[in-house]
Backbone as JSON Lines, residues from 0, in Angstrom:
{"i":0,"aa":"X","n":[26.59,-34.19,-32.49],"ca":[27.23,-33.63,-31.64],"c":[27.0,-35.22,-30.61]}
{"i":1,"aa":"X","n":[27.49,-35.5,-29.49],"ca":[26.97,-36.41,-28.62],"c":[26.9,-35.99,-27.66]}
{"i":2,"aa":"X","n":[26.16,-36.95,-27.04],"ca":[26.05,-36.53,-25.08],"c":[26.76,-35.86,-24.71]}
{"i":3,"aa":"X","n":[28.06,-36.71,-24.77],"ca":[28.73,-35.86,-23.6],"c":[29.47,-34.58,-24.1]}
{"i":4,"aa":"X","n":[29.75,-35.07,-25.31],"ca":[30.17,-33.0,-26.01],"c":[28.95,-31.81,-25.48]}
{"i":5,"aa":"X","n":[27.68,-32.29,-25.43],"ca":[26.43,-31.33,-25.04],"c":[27.01,-31.47,-23.93]}
{"i":6,"aa":"X","n":[27.31,-32.03,-22.56],"ca":[27.49,-31.8,-21.24],"c":[28.17,-30.79,-21.27]}
{"i":7,"aa":"X","n":[29.39,-31.79,-22.04],"ca":[30.34,-30.29,-21.31],"c":[30.2,-28.79,-22.1]}
{"i":8,"aa":"X","n":[30.02,-28.87,-22.53],"ca":[28.96,-27.17,-22.97],"c":[28.59,-26.59,-21.86]}
{"i":9,"aa":"X","n":[27.82,-27.43,-22.23],"ca":[26.8,-27.24,-20.2],"c":[27.26,-27.0,-19.26]}
{"i":10,"aa":"X","n":[27.96,-27.7,-19.03],"ca":[29.18,-27.55,-17.9],"c":[30.44,-26.08,-17.59]}
{"i":11,"aa":"X","n":[30.26,-26.21,-19.15],"ca":[31.65,-24.77,-19.7],"c":[30.99,-23.67,-19.54]}
{"i":12,"aa":"X","n":[29.48,-23.36,-19.31],"ca":[28.66,-22.46,-20.29],"c":[28.31,-21.87,-18.18]}
{"i":13,"aa":"X","n":[27.69,-22.94,-17.23],"ca":[27.79,-22.72,-15.69],"c":[28.57,-22.45,-15.39]}
{"i":14,"aa":"X","n":[30.41,-22.76,-16.08],"ca":[31.2,-21.91,-14.97],"c":[31.6,-21.16,-15.44]}
{"i":15,"aa":"X","n":[31.63,-19.96,-16.6],"ca":[31.52,-18.48,-17.1],"c":[30.38,-18.54,-15.55]}
{"i":16,"aa":"X","n":[29.52,-18.81,-15.67],"ca":[27.97,-18.02,-15.18],"c":[28.94,-16.61,-13.52]}
{"i":17,"aa":"X","n":[29.01,-16.09,-13.49],"ca":[29.04,-15.4,-12.12],"c":[27.69,-14.64,-11.79]}
{"i":18,"aa":"X","n":[26.93,-14.63,-10.75],"ca":[26.43,-14.23,-9.77],"c":[26.01,-12.85,-9.17]}
{"i":19,"aa":"X","n":[26.67,-12.35,-9.5],"ca":[27.61,-10.93,-8.46],"c":[27.24,-9.77,-9.52]}
{"i":20,"aa":"X","n":[26.97,-8.48,-8.79],"ca":[26.49,-7.43,-8.92],"c":[27.78,-6.29,-9.52]}
{"i":21,"aa":"X","n":[27.39,-5.77,-10.06],"ca":[28.57,-4.46,-10.96],"c":[28.13,-3.33,-11.18]}
{"i":22,"aa":"X","n":[28.87,-2.78,-10.66],"ca":[28.11,-0.96,-9.41],"c":[28.98,-0.21,-10.53]}
{"i":23,"aa":"X","n":[28.17,1.02,-11.44],"ca":[28.52,1.72,-12.25],"c":[29.93,3.0,-12.09]}
{"i":24,"aa":"X","n":[30.1,2.96,-10.33],"ca":[30.29,3.99,-9.96],"c":[30.43,3.32,-8.32]}
{"i":25,"aa":"X","n":[31.83,4.37,-7.93],"ca":[32.32,4.23,-6.58],"c":[30.86,5.15,-4.95]}
{"i":26,"aa":"X","n":[30.31,4.25,-4.58],"ca":[30.13,5.89,-3.44],"c":[30.5,6.39,-3.46]}
{"i":27,"aa":"X","n":[30.26,7.61,-2.14],"ca":[30.99,9.48,-2.32],"c":[32.06,8.42,-0.87]}
{"i":28,"aa":"X","n":[32.78,9.14,-1.3],"ca":[34.04,9.58,0.04],"c":[32.87,9.25,1.81]}
{"i":29,"aa":"X","n":[32.56,9.48,2.03],"ca":[31.31,9.71,3.11],"c":[30.53,8.0,3.43]}
{"i":30,"aa":"X","n":[30.46,7.45,1.92],"ca":[29.91,6.94,2.64],"c":[28.75,6.89,1.84]}
{"i":31,"aa":"X","n":[28.08,5.63,1.99],"ca":[26.64,6.43,0.72],"c":[26.08,6.65,0.45]}
{"i":32,"aa":"X","n":[24.57,6.91,-0.88],"ca":[24.42,7.66,-1.38],"c":[23.5,8.89,-0.93]}
{"i":33,"aa":"X","n":[23.68,8.78,0.48],"ca":[22.73,9.94,1.2],"c":[21.58,10.34,1.48]}
{"i":34,"aa":"X","n":[20.86,8.34,1.0],"ca":[19.95,7.82,0.98],"c":[19.13,7.12,1.8]}
{"i":35,"aa":"X","n":[18.39,6.93,3.26],"ca":[17.9,5.66,4.65],"c":[18.23,4.67,3.61]}
{"i":36,"aa":"X","n":[18.42,3.54,4.46],"ca":[18.61,2.53,3.93],"c":[17.5,1.76,3.37]}
{"i":37,"aa":"X","n":[16.79,1.03,2.68],"ca":[15.62,0.38,3.19],"c":[15.04,-0.7,3.56]}
{"i":38,"aa":"X","n":[14.79,-0.85,4.66],"ca":[14.04,-1.52,6.08],"c":[12.78,-1.15,5.84]}
{"i":39,"aa":"X","n":[11.85,-1.6,6.5],"ca":[11.03,-2.59,7.33],"c":[10.83,-3.04,9.01]}
{"i":40,"aa":"X","n":[10.23,-1.96,9.11],"ca":[9.91,-2.5,10.94],"c":[7.84,-3.29,10.64]}
{"i":41,"aa":"X","n":[7.73,-4.69,10.6],"ca":[6.13,-5.42,10.6],"c":[5.45,-4.86,11.84]}
{"i":42,"aa":"X","n":[6.43,-4.37,13.18],"ca":[5.7,-3.78,14.72],"c":[5.17,-2.85,14.25]}
{"i":43,"aa":"X","n":[5.49,-1.96,13.52],"ca":[5.22,-0.79,13.65],"c":[3.88,-0.11,12.42]}
{"i":44,"aa":"X","n":[4.47,-1.42,11.12],"ca":[2.95,-1.41,9.87],"c":[1.94,-1.86,10.95]}
{"i":45,"aa":"X","n":[1.46,-2.83,11.81],"ca":[0.87,-3.02,12.18],"c":[0.27,-2.7,13.31]}
{"i":46,"aa":"X","n":[0.95,-2.13,14.01],"ca":[0.85,-0.97,15.11],"c":[0.15,1.18,14.88]}
{"i":47,"aa":"X","n":[0.24,1.43,13.78],"ca":[0.04,1.51,12.39],"c":[-2.14,1.0,11.74]}
{"i":48,"aa":"X","n":[-1.72,0.25,11.79],"ca":[-3.1,-0.65,11.44],"c":[-3.95,-0.71,11.84]}
{"i":49,"aa":"X","n":[-3.32,-0.84,13.33],"ca":[-4.4,-0.88,14.68],"c":[-5.44,0.5,14.96]}
{"i":50,"aa":"X","n":[-4.49,1.57,14.78],"ca":[-4.15,2.85,15.53],"c":[-5.35,3.33,13.82]}
{"i":51,"aa":"X","n":[-4.66,2.88,12.78],"ca":[-6.14,3.2,11.6],"c":[-7.16,1.93,12.1]}
{"i":52,"aa":"X","n":[-7.12,0.88,12.59],"ca":[-8.21,0.25,12.59],"c":[-9.51,0.66,13.77]}
{"i":53,"aa":"X","n":[-9.04,1.67,14.89],"ca":[-8.7,1.77,16.6],"c":[-9.42,2.84,16.64]}
{"i":54,"aa":"X","n":[-9.1,3.85,15.86],"ca":[-9.09,5.63,16.5],"c":[-9.79,6.64,14.67]}
{"i":55,"aa":"X","n":[-8.95,6.36,14.23],"ca":[-8.99,6.51,12.84],"c":[-10.37,6.66,12.2]}
{"i":56,"aa":"X","n":[-10.39,5.29,11.7],"ca":[-11.67,5.2,11.12],"c":[-13.42,5.51,12.77]}
{"i":57,"aa":"X","n":[-13.3,4.82,13.52],"ca":[-14.39,5.57,14.3],"c":[-14.49,7.21,14.9]}
{"i":58,"aa":"X","n":[-13.4,7.55,14.86],"ca":[-13.68,9.44,14.58],"c":[-13.89,9.8,13.51]}
{"i":59,"aa":"X","n":[-12.91,9.29,12.73],"ca":[-13.82,10.03,11.01],"c":[-15.92,9.57,10.69]}
{"i":60,"aa":"X","n":[-16.07,8.1,10.65],"ca":[-17.61,7.85,11.22],"c":[-18.1,8.74,11.92]}
{"i":61,"aa":"X","n":[-17.48,9.23,13.45],"ca":[-18.36,9.47,14.5],"c":[-18.74,11.27,14.17]}
{"i":62,"aa":"X","n":[-17.43,11.93,13.82],"ca":[-17.33,13.54,13.43],"c":[-17.71,13.1,12.45]}
{"i":63,"aa":"X","n":[-18.01,12.54,11.94],"ca":[-19.08,12.77,9.65],"c":[-20.6,12.76,10.66]}
{"i":64,"aa":"X","n":[-20.56,11.74,11.07],"ca":[-22.23,11.51,11.9],"c":[-22.42,13.15,12.53]}
{"i":65,"aa":"X","n":[-22.0,13.01,13.28],"ca":[-21.96,14.89,13.59],"c":[-22.33,15.47,13.12]}
{"i":66,"aa":"X","n":[-21.72,15.57,12.11],"ca":[-21.72,17.11,11.34],"c":[-23.08,16.57,10.7]}
{"i":67,"aa":"X","n":[-23.78,15.99,10.16],"ca":[-24.66,14.98,9.78],"c":[-25.73,15.99,10.33]}
{"i":68,"aa":"X","n":[-25.84,15.39,11.96],"ca":[-26.93,16.67,12.52],"c":[-26.62,17.68,12.95]}
{"i":69,"aa":"X","n":[-25.65,18.54,13.12],"ca":[-26.07,19.72,12.96],"c":[-25.79,20.13,12.1]}
{"i":70,"aa":"X","n":[-25.98,19.34,10.82],"ca":[-25.97,20.14,9.47],"c":[-27.64,19.84,9.24]}
{"i":71,"aa":"X","n":[-28.12,19.45,9.16],"ca":[-29.61,18.76,9.18],"c":[-30.55,19.65,9.49]}
{"i":72,"aa":"X","n":[-30.33,20.62,11.26],"ca":[-31.08,21.16,12.15],"c":[-30.82,22.34,11.63]}
{"i":73,"aa":"X","n":[-29.2,22.69,11.45],"ca":[-29.5,23.78,10.08],"c":[-30.43,24.21,9.97]}
{"i":74,"aa":"X","n":[-30.25,23.36,8.03],"ca":[-31.28,23.5,7.33],"c":[-32.68,23.89,7.37]}
{"i":75,"aa":"X","n":[-32.91,22.72,8.63],"ca":[-33.8,23.26,8.95],"c":[-34.45,24.12,9.04]}
{"i":76,"aa":"X","n":[-33.4,24.7,10.43],"ca":[-34.0,26.16,10.91],"c":[-33.74,27.23,9.67]}
{"i":77,"aa":"X","n":[-32.98,27.32,8.87],"ca":[-32.84,27.99,7.95],"c":[-33.89,27.86,7.1]}
{"i":78,"aa":"X","n":[-34.05,26.34,7.19],"ca":[-35.61,26.71,6.08],"c":[-36.76,27.02,5.42]}
{"i":79,"aa":"X","n":[-37.73,27.05,4.37],"ca":[-38.78,28.0,3.89],"c":[-39.38,27.29,5.34]}
{"i":80,"aa":"X","n":[-39.65,29.08,5.92],"ca":[-40.98,28.92,6.39],"c":[-42.31,29.7,5.23]}
{"i":81,"aa":"X","n":[-43.08,29.94,5.39],"ca":[-44.54,30.15,4.88],"c":[-43.58,30.73,3.51]}
{"i":82,"aa":"X","n":[-43.51,30.54,3.07],"ca":[-42.59,30.52,1.32],"c":[-41.32,31.22,1.98]}
{"i":83,"aa":"X","n":[-40.78,31.24,2.77],"ca":[-39.64,32.39,2.57],"c":[-38.64,31.21,3.37]}
{"i":84,"aa":"X","n":[-37.32,31.89,3.06],"ca":[-36.27,30.93,3.72],"c":[-34.85,31.66,3.0]}
{"i":85,"aa":"X","n":[-34.29,30.88,3.85],"ca":[-32.31,31.68,3.82],"c":[-31.88,31.05,2.61]}
{"i":86,"aa":"X","n":[-31.51,31.54,1.35],"ca":[-30.71,30.74,0.48],"c":[-29.84,29.6,1.0]}
{"i":87,"aa":"X","n":[-29.0,30.45,2.24],"ca":[-28.7,29.95,2.76],"c":[-28.38,28.25,3.35]}
{"i":88,"aa":"X","n":[-29.31,27.69,3.18],"ca":[-30.39,26.47,4.13],"c":[-29.67,25.66,2.25]}
{"i":89,"aa":"X","n":[-30.1,26.22,1.52],"ca":[-30.23,24.9,-0.01],"c":[-28.7,25.67,-0.58]}
{"i":90,"aa":"X","n":[-27.35,25.93,-0.24],"ca":[-26.65,25.86,-0.53],"c":[-25.67,25.15,0.75]}
{"i":91,"aa":"X","n":[-26.27,25.43,1.77],"ca":[-25.25,23.92,3.64],"c":[-25.69,23.13,2.82]}
{"i":92,"aa":"X","n":[-26.91,22.45,2.29],"ca":[-26.66,20.86,1.93],"c":[-26.93,20.88,0.41]}
{"i":93,"aa":"X","n":[-25.87,21.13,-0.23],"ca":[-25.63,21.27,-0.74],"c":[-24.19,21.07,0.04]}
{"i":94,"aa":"X","n":[-23.32,21.67,0.26],"ca":[-22.03,21.79,0.67],"c":[-21.65,19.82,1.48]}
{"i":95,"aa":"X","n":[-23.16,19.92,2.59],"ca":[-23.61,18.82,3.6],"c":[-23.19,17.42,2.04]}
{"i":96,"aa":"X","n":[-23.96,18.0,0.66],"ca":[-23.58,16.34,0.09],"c":[-22.11,16.39,-0.02]}
{"i":97,"aa":"X","n":[-21.19,16.98,-0.58],"ca":[-19.76,17.06,-0.92],"c":[-19.05,17.0,1.12]}
{"i":98,"aa":"X","n":[-19.87,17.11,1.58],"ca":[-18.87,16.57,2.72],"c":[-19.3,15.59,3.22]}
{"i":99,"aa":"X","n":[-20.23,14.62,2.88],"ca":[-20.23,13.48,2.94],"c":[-20.06,12.84,2.37]}
{"i":100,"aa":"X","n":[-19.35,13.13,1.01],"ca":[-19.27,12.53,-0.2],"c":[-17.48,12.13,0.25]}
{"i":101,"aa":"X","n":[-16.47,13.03,1.4],"ca":[-15.21,13.44,1.19],"c":[-15.35,11.98,2.53]}
{"i":102,"aa":"X","n":[-15.89,12.23,3.25],"ca":[-15.84,11.6,4.43],"c":[-15.52,10.32,3.56]}
{"i":103,"aa":"X","n":[-16.83,9.65,2.88],"ca":[-16.87,8.14,2.6],"c":[-15.76,8.19,1.93]}
{"i":104,"aa":"X","n":[-15.28,9.12,0.73],"ca":[-13.79,8.85,0.55],"c":[-12.76,8.94,1.11]}
{"i":105,"aa":"X","n":[-12.32,9.42,2.49],"ca":[-11.79,9.3,3.36],"c":[-11.86,7.79,3.35]}
{"i":106,"aa":"X","n":[-12.42,7.5,4.95],"ca":[-13.21,6.2,4.64],"c":[-12.72,5.19,4.21]}
{"i":107,"aa":"X","n":[-12.74,4.84,2.47],"ca":[-12.42,3.7,1.64],"c":[-11.14,3.82,1.6]}
{"i":108,"aa":"X","n":[-10.07,5.04,1.99],"ca":[-8.69,5.19,1.58],"c":[-7.9,4.91,2.72]}
{"i":109,"aa":"X","n":[-8.98,5.2,4.43],"ca":[-8.25,4.47,5.78],"c":[-8.52,2.8,5.28]}
{"i":110,"aa":"X","n":[-9.74,2.03,4.33],"ca":[-9.62,1.17,5.27],"c":[-8.62,0.72,3.64]}
{"i":111,"aa":"X","n":[-8.07,1.54,3.18],"ca":[-7.27,0.64,2.01],"c":[-5.68,0.77,2.07]}
{"i":112,"aa":"X","n":[-5.73,1.92,3.58],"ca":[-4.11,2.4,4.06],"c":[-3.52,1.33,4.89]}
{"i":113,"aa":"X","n":[-4.94,0.86,5.6],"ca":[-5.34,-0.25,6.76],"c":[-4.47,-1.95,5.72]}
{"i":114,"aa":"X","n":[-5.0,-1.56,4.83],"ca":[-5.19,-3.61,3.78],"c":[-3.7,-3.19,4.46]}
{"i":115,"aa":"X","n":[-2.91,-2.35,3.48],"ca":[-2.23,-1.85,2.72],"c":[-0.92,-2.59,3.79]}
{"i":116,"aa":"X","n":[-1.07,-1.83,4.92],"ca":[-0.6,-1.82,6.0],"c":[0.18,-3.63,6.45]}
{"i":117,"aa":"X","n":[-1.7,-3.91,6.46],"ca":[-1.48,-5.21,7.17],"c":[-0.82,-5.97,5.93]}
{"i":118,"aa":"X","n":[-0.13,-6.08,4.73],"ca":[-0.25,-7.07,3.93],"c":[1.55,-6.82,3.54]}
{"i":119,"aa":"X","n":[2.48,-5.68,4.25],"ca":[3.66,-5.4,3.25],"c":[4.47,-6.05,4.01]}
{"i":120,"aa":"X","n":[4.5,-6.23,5.54],"ca":[4.87,-8.38,6.08],"c":[5.22,-9.02,5.11]}
{"i":121,"aa":"X","n":[4.01,-9.09,4.64],"ca":[3.9,-10.62,3.48],"c":[4.17,-10.86,2.55]}
{"i":122,"aa":"X","n":[3.93,-9.1,1.86],"ca":[4.43,-9.09,0.58],"c":[5.95,-9.08,0.7]}
{"i":123,"aa":"X","n":[6.53,-7.85,1.62],"ca":[8.22,-8.85,1.23],"c":[8.61,-9.27,2.0]}
{"i":124,"aa":"X","n":[8.44,-10.69,2.58],"ca":[8.53,-12.31,3.02],"c":[8.7,-12.29,1.31]}
{"i":125,"aa":"X","n":[7.54,-12.55,0.75],"ca":[7.56,-13.23,-0.59],"c":[8.76,-13.1,-2.32]}
{"i":126,"aa":"X","n":[8.42,-11.16,-1.88],"ca":[9.66,-11.28,-2.71],"c":[10.99,-11.08,-2.24]}
{"i":127,"aa":"X","n":[11.62,-11.37,-0.58],"ca":[12.79,-11.87,-0.93],"c":[12.41,-13.16,-0.95]}
{"i":128,"aa":"X","n":[11.87,-14.09,-0.59],"ca":[11.89,-15.76,-1.05],"c":[12.09,-15.75,-2.59]}
{"i":129,"aa":"X","n":[11.25,-15.37,-3.46],"ca":[11.31,-15.12,-4.77],"c":[12.92,-14.55,-5.82]}
{"i":130,"aa":"X","n":[13.32,-13.46,-5.25],"ca":[14.23,-13.14,-5.26],"c":[15.97,-14.13,-4.73]}
{"i":131,"aa":"X","n":[15.26,-14.87,-3.91],"ca":[16.21,-15.69,-3.01],"c":[16.19,-17.0,-4.01]}
{"i":132,"aa":"X","n":[15.49,-17.44,-4.3],"ca":[14.67,-18.63,-5.65],"c":[15.36,-18.38,-6.05]}
{"i":133,"aa":"X","n":[15.34,-16.87,-7.09],"ca":[16.12,-16.4,-8.8],"c":[17.93,-16.28,-8.5]}
{"i":134,"aa":"X","n":[18.01,-16.4,-7.34],"ca":[19.71,-16.0,-6.97],"c":[20.37,-16.82,-6.89]}
{"i":135,"aa":"X","n":[19.81,-18.23,-5.86],"ca":[19.83,-19.25,-5.33],"c":[20.92,-20.32,-7.0]}
{"i":136,"aa":"X","n":[22.01,-20.95,-7.02],"ca":[22.5,-21.2,-7.98],"c":[21.42,-23.24,-8.31]}
{"i":137,"aa":"X","n":[21.59,-23.35,-9.87],"ca":[20.93,-24.66,-10.49],"c":[20.74,-25.96,-9.75]}
{"i":138,"aa":"X","n":[19.29,-25.96,-10.05],"ca":[18.87,-27.36,-9.11],"c":[20.33,-28.24,-10.62]}
{"i":139,"aa":"X","n":[20.48,-29.64,-9.16],"ca":[20.75,-30.48,-10.82],"c":[20.23,-30.85,-11.24]}
{"i":140,"aa":"X","n":[18.39,-30.98,-11.04],"ca":[17.02,-31.76,-12.08],"c":[17.77,-30.43,-14.14]}
{"i":141,"aa":"X","n":[18.14,-29.43,-13.95],"ca":[18.85,-28.39,-14.67],"c":[19.64,-28.78,-15.79]}
{"i":142,"aa":"X","n":[20.51,-29.5,-15.1],"ca":[21.27,-29.99,-15.78],"c":[20.66,-31.14,-16.67]}
{"i":143,"aa":"X","n":[19.71,-32.18,-16.29],"ca":[19.48,-32.27,-17.61],"c":[18.24,-31.84,-18.59]}
């Protein structure tokens, strides 16, 4: 096969290529599928990340510490004196350990959500660039 013949075959195949989308069904008469369009608002995501950073995380830490101080005082008050104490003291200590683990998990989750909200705009932009490059016509360099 000669070079010119190979080039002609490639051009014929490229001419038959379509970059269009084919739907398997029509949209309902009212239009759309009933679901809202995919949309993103970088400003709202940044505002949510700021609210987590400025309010939620500090409040969770503050109230978590407040609970710790209160529980320690109650455990001490109900603790053993002269060999006697309330069973509630030990149970409260155990419950507070679980509370501290949950506060720590919540703070971790808030940090994760804050990070995800901050990165979403970048991720959407990178996705758009990637999809755009896939849909772009082939480069003349690809022809050789």
